[in-house]
Coordinates of C-alpha atoms in Angstrom, one line a residue:
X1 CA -9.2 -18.8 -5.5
X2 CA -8.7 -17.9 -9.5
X3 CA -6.6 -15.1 -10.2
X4 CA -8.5 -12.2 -11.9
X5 CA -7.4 -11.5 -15.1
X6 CA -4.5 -9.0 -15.3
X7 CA -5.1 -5.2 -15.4
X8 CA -8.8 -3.1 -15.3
X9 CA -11.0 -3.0 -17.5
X10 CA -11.9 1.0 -19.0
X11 CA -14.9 0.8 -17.7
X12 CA -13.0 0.5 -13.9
X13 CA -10.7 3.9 -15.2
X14 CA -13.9 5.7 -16.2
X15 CA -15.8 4.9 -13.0
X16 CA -12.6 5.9 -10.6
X17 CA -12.9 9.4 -12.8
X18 CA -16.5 9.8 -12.5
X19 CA -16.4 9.6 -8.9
X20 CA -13.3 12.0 -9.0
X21 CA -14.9 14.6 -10.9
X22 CA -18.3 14.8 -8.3
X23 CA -15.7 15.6 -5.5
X24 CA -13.5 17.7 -7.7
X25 CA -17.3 19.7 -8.4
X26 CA -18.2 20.0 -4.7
X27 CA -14.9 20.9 -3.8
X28 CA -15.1 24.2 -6.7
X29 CA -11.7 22.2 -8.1
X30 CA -11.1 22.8 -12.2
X31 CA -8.3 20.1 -11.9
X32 CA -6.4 17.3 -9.9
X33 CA -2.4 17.5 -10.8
X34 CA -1.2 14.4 -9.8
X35 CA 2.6 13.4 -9.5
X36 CA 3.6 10.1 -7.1
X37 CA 3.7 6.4 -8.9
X38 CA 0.1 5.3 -6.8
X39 CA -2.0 8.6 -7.9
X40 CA -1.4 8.3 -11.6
X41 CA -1.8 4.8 -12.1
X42 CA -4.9 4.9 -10.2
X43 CA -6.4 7.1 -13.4
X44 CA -4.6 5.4 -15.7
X45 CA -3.1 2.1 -15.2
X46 CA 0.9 2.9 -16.0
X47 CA 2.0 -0.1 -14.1
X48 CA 6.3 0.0 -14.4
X49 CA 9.3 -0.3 -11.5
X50 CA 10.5 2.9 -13.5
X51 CA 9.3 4.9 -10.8
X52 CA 12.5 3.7 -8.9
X53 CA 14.3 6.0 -10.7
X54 CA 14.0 9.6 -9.3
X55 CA 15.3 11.5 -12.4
X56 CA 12.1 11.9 -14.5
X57 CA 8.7 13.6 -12.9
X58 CA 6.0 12.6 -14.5
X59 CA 2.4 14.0 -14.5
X60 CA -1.2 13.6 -14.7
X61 CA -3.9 15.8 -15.0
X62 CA -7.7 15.0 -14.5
X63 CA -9.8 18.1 -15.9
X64 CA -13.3 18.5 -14.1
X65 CA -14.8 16.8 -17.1
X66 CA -13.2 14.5 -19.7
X67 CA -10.2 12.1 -19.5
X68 CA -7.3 12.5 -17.8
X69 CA -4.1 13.9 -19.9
X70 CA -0.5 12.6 -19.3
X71 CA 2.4 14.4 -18.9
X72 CA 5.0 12.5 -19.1
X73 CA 8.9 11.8 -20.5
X74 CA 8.9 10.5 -24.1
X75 CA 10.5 7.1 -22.7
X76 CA 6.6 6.6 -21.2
X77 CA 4.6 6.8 -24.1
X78 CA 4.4 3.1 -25.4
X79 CA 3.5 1.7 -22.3
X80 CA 0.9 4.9 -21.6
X81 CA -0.6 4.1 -24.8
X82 CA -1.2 0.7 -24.1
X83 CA -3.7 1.6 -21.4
X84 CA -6.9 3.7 -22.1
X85 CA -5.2 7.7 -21.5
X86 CA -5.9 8.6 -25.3
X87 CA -4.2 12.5 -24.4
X88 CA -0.4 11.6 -24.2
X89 CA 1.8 14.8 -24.4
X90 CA 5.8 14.2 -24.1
X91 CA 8.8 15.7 -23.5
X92 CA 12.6 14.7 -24.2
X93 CA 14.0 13.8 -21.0
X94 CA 15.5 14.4 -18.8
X95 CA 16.2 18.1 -19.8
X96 CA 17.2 19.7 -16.3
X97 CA 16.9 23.2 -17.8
X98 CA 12.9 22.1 -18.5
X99 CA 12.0 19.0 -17.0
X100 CA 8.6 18.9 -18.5
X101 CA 7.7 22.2 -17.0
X102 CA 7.2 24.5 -20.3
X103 CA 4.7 21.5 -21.4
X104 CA 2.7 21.3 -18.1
X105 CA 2.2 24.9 -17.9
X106 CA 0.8 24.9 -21.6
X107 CA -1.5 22.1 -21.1
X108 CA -3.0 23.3 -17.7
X109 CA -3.5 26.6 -19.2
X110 CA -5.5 24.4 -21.6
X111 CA -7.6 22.4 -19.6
X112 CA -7.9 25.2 -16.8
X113 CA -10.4 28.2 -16.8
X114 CA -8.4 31.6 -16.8
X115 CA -8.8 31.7 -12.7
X116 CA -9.4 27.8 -12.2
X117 CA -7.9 26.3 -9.2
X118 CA -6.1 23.1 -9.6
X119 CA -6.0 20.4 -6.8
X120 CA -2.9 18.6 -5.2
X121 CA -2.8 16.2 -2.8
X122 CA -1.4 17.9 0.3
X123 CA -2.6 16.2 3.5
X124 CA -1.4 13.3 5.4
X125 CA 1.1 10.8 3.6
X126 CA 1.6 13.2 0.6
X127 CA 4.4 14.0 -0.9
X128 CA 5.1 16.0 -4.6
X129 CA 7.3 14.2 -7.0
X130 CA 9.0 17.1 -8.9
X131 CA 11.8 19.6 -8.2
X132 CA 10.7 22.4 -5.5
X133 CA 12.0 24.7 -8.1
X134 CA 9.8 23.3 -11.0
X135 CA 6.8 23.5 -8.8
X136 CA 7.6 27.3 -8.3
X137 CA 8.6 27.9 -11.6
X138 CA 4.9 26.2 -12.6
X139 CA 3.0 28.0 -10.1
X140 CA 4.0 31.3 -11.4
X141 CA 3.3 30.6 -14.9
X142 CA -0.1 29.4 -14.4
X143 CA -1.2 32.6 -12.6
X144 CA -3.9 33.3 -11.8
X145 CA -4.7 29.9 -11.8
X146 CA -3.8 28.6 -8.5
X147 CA -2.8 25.6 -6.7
X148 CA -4.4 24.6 -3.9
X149 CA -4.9 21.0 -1.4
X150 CA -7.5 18.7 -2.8
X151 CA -9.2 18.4 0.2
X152 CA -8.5 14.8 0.5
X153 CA -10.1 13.5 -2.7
X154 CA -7.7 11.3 -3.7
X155 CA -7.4 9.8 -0.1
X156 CA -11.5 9.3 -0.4
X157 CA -11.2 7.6 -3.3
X158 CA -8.1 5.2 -3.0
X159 CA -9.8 4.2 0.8
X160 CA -12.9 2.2 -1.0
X161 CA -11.6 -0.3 -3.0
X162 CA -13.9 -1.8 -5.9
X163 CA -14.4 -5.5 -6.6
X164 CA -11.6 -5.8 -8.8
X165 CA -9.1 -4.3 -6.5
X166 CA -10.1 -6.3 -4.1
X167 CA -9.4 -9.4 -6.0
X168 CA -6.2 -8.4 -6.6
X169 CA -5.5 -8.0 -3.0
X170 CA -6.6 -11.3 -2.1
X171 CA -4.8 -12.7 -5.1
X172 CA -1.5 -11.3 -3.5
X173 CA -2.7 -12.9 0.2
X174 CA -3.2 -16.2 -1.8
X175 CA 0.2 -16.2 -3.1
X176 CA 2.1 -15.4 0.5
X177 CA -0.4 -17.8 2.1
X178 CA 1.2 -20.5 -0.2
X179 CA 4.8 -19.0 0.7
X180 CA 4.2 -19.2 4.0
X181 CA 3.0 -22.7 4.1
X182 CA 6.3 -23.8 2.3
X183 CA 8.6 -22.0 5.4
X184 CA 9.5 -25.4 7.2
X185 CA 11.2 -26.3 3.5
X186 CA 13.7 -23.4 4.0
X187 CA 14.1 -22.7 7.5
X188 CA 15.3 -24.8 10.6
X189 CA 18.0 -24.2 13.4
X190 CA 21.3 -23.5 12.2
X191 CA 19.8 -21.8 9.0
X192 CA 21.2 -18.2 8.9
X193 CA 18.3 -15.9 9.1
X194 CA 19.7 -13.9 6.1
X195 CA 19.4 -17.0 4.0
X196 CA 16.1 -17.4 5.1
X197 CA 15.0 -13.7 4.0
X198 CA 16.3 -14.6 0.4
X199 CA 15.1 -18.0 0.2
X200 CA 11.2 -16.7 1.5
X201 CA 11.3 -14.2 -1.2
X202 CA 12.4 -16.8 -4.0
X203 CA 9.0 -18.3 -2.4
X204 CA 7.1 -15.8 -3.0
X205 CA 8.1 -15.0 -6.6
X206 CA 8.1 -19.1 -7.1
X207 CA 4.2 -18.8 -6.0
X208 CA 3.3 -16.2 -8.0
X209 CA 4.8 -12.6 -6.5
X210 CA 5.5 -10.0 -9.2
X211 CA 8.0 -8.8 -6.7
X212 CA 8.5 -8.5 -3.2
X213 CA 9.3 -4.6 -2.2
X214 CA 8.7 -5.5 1.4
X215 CA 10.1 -8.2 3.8
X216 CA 10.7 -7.5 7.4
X217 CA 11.2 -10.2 10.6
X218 CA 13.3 -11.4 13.2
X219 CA 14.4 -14.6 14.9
X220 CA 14.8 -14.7 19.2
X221 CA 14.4 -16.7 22.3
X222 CA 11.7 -15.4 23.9
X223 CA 9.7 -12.9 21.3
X224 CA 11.7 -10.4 19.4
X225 CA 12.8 -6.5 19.8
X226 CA 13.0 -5.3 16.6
X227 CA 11.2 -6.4 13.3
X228 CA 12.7 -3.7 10.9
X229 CA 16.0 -4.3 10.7
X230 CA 17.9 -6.2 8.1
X231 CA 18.1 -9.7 8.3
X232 CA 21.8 -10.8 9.7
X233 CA 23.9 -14.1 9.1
X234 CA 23.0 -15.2 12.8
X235 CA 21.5 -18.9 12.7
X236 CA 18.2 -19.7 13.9
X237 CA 18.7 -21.4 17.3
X238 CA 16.2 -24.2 18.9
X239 CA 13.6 -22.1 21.1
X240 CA 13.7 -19.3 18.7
X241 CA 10.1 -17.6 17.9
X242 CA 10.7 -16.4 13.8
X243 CA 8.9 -14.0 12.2
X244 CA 8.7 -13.1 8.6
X245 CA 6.6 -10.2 7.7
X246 CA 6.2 -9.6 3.7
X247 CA 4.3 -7.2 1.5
X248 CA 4.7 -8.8 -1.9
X249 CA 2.3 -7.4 -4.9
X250 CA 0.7 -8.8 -7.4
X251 CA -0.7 -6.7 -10.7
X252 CA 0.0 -3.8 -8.6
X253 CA -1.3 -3.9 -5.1
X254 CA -0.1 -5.6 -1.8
X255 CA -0.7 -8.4 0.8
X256 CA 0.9 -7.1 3.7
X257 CA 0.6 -9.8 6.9
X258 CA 3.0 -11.9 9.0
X259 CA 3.5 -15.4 10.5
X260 CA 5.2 -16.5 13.7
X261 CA 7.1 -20.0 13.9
X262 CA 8.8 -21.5 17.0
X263 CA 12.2 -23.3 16.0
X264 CA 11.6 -26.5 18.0
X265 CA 9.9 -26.2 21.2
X266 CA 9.4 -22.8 23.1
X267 CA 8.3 -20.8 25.8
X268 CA 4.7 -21.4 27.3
X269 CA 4.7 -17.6 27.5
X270 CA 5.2 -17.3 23.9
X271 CA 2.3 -20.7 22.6
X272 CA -0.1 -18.5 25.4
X273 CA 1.0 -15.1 23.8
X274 CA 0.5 -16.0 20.4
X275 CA -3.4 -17.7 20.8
X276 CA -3.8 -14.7 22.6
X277 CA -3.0 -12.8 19.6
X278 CA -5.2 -14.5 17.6
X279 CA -8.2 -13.6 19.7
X280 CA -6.9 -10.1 19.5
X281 CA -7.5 -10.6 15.6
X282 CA -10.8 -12.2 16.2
X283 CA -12.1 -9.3 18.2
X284 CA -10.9 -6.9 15.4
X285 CA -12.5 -8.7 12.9
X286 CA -16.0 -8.7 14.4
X287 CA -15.2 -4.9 15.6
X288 CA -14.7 -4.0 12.0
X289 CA -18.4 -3.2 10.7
X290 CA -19.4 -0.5 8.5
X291 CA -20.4 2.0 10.9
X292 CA -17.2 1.6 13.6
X293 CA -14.7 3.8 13.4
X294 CA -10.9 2.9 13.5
X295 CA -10.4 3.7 16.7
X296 CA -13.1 1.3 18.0
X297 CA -11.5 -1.5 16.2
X298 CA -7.5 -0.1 18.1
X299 CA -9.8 -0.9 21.4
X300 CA -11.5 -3.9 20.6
X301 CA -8.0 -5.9 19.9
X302 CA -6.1 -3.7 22.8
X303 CA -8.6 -4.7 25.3
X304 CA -7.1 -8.4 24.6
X305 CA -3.6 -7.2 24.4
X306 CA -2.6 -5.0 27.1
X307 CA -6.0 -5.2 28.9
X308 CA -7.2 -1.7 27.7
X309 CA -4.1 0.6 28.5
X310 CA -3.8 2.4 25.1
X311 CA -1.6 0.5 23.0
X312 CA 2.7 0.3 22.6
X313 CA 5.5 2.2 21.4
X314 CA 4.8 0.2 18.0
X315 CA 2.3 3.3 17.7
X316 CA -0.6 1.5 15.8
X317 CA -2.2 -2.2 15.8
X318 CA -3.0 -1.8 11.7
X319 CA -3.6 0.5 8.8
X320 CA -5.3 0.7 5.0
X321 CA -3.7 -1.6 2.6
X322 CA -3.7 -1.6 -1.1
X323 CA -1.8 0.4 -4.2
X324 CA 0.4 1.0 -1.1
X325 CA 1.9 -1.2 1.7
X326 CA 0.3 1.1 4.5
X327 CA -2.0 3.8 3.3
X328 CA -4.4 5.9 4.8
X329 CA -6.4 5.2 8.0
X330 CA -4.5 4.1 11.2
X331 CA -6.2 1.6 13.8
X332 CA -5.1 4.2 16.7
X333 CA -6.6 5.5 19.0
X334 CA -7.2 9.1 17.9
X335 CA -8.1 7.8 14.3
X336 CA -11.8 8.3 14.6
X337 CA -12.7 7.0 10.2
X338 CA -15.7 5.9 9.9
X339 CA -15.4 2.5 8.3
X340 CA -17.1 1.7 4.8
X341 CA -17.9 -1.2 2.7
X342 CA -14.9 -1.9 0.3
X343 CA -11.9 -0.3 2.7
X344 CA -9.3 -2.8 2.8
X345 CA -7.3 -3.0 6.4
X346 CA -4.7 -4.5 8.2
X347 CA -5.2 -6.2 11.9
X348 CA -1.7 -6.2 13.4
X349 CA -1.8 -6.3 17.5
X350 CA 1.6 -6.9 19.1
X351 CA 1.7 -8.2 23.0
X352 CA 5.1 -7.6 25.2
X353 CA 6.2 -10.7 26.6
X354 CA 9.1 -9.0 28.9
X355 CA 11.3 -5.4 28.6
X356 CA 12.6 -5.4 24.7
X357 CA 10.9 -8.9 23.7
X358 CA 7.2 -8.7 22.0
X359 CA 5.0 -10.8 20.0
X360 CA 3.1 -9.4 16.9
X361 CA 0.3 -10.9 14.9
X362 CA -1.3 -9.2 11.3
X363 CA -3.9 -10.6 9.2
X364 CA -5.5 -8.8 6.0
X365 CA -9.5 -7.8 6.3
X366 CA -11.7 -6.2 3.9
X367 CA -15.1 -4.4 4.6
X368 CA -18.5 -5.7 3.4
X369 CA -22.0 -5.1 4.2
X370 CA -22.6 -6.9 7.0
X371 CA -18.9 -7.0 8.6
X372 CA -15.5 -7.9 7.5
X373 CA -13.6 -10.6 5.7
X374 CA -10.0 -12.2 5.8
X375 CA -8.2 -11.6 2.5
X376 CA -5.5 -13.5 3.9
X377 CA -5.6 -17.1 5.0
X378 CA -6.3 -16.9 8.7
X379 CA -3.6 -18.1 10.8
X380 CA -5.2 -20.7 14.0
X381 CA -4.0 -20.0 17.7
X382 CA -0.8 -22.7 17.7
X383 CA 2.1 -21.6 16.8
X384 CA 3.4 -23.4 13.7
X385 CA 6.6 -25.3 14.4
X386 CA 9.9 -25.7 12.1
X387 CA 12.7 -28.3 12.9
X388 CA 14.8 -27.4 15.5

């Protein structure tokens, strides 16, 4: 596939704000005050890694009619004003004594009706990027305004995914596809399996990555325990199964999916476990139709993998994928989201080959009309092999 051009066009910025500002009316909301890296950029487009810092808070408001209006540190503004937010307001920071609090109260006093209430995300995944104290010292000043959950708006409008988003998602699946592909030139046995976590990422940023913020795997006879720990210096040993699961992101959003290899020859259990893991996939795929619900797609690929008993200890067999590495729905069995054209997922079913070993699979879908999609280059039911 051709890469999209980089970055939206206003027209995308204007249409995510339109559909904001409905909800915001049917909800009775004056405002959205937004604070985490993801729900600002959504609006606006500030695309930077300066969001690993935690000194500076930063803030965006989106008025129930009009453009949004940012908030931010002074250090912000050349790069806000390269995107379409016109309403730039800054403060000298940081400044612990007023970390941008005097200028947020002012300016949602502005935008705000005397008694207006003002929207945060509070529900599931959340979190609120300032100082506890700030947020008090903000809520006070803005009485009788108050602050209230947005009832899930933002999590309603980050789950469907427009065209362009969802090029840029596949874009980033291109790009570890092609990483991928190129494992047998970095790994074989004897290769240190922390050597091979460094070399997969220089892959990945060789192929296209803008970075790679997520890289998880493991290397052991027989399936694997534990896929989240840090890689060691241990060498990959013939009859090995390796994993490498990555979330690398491209103009902003993720890929997040994994590949299996067998060092050399290995267990039958593991070639069987792995096909078998692939039908799993196959089973969610044609599960996930507009109209199913998550949980239907958890029990069409758990039917395959532990015969219907519920699932593992791993908790879920996929998620929603995008701005985020995991973001809202779960493929559980409780999660009963009703799916929609445009909602980006991941299929990731896991099978336990013996106490503490496991196998797991993950592919990238998105929602269309008629059914679902791979975003990421389907993986066939043999296990790749790497020299032994």
């Amino acid at each position: 596939m051709t890469a999209p051009a980089r970055g939206f066009a206003t027209a995308e910025y204007r249409a995510r704000v339109a559909r904001a500002q409905r909800l915001m009316a049917q909800a009775g909301l004056a405002a959205l005050l937004l604070t985490t890296e993801p729900e600002v950029r959504y609006f606006s487009g500030f695309l930077t890694r300066f969001w690993e810092s935690p000194t500076r808070p930063w803030f965006l408001i989106l008025p129930a009619s009009g453009d949004p209006v940012a908030v931010i540190p002074a250090i912000g503004a050349p790069l806000m004003a390269r995107g379409w937010i016109t309403d730039i307001r800054t403060w000298r920071a940081p400044n612990p004594a007023d970390d941008g609090v005097s200028l947020l109260v002012d300016t949602l006093r502005e935008v705000v009706g005397p008694e207006g209430r003002i929207g945060l995300p509070k529900g599931f995944e959340t979190h609120l990027r300032m100082p506890l104290d700030d947020l008090d010292r903000v809520t006070r000043a803005i009485a009788p305004r108050a602050l209230v959950g947005d009832g899930g708006i933002m999590h309603r409008l980050r789950a469907i995914k427009s065209g362009a988003e969802i090029a840029r998602i596949e874009t980033a699946c291109a790009i570890a596809g092609r990483a991928f592909a190129r494992v047998p030139e970095i790994a074989r046995s004897g290769t240190p399996l922390d050597q091979v976590f460094r070399r997969f990422q220089m892959l990945c940023l060789e192929e296209g990555a803008d970075w790679v913020p997520y890289l998880a795997g493991a290397a052991e006879q027989g399936g694997y325990g534990d896929v989240i720990s840090p890689a060691t210096a241990a060498p990959l040993a013939a009859g090995d199964v390796l994993m490498l699961d990555t979330g690398l992101v491209w103009d902003g959003y993720f890929c997040d999916f994994d590949r299996n290899f067998a060092v050399g020859q290995v267990s039958a259990p593991v070639v069987a476990a792995h096909a078998r893991l692939i039908d799993a996939v196959t089973a969610g795929l044609e599960a996930a139709k507009p109209g199913a619900t998550a949980a239907q797609v958890f029990h069409a690929m758990d039917r395959i993998v532990t015969g219907g008993a519920g699932g593992s200890d791993a908790g879920r067999l996929g998620h929603g994928l995008g701005m985020q590495l995991t973001e809202g729905l779960s493929l559980i069995p409780s999660d009963h989201t009703v799916l929609e054209p445009g909602m980006v997922l991941t299929l990731e079913p896991g099978i336990e080959l013996a106490p503490g070993k496991t196998l797991v699979h993950e592919e990238d879908i998105v929602i269309g009309t008629d059914g679902a999609r791979f975003l990421s280059p389907p993986a066939g039911p043999a296990i790749p092999v790497i020299g032994a």
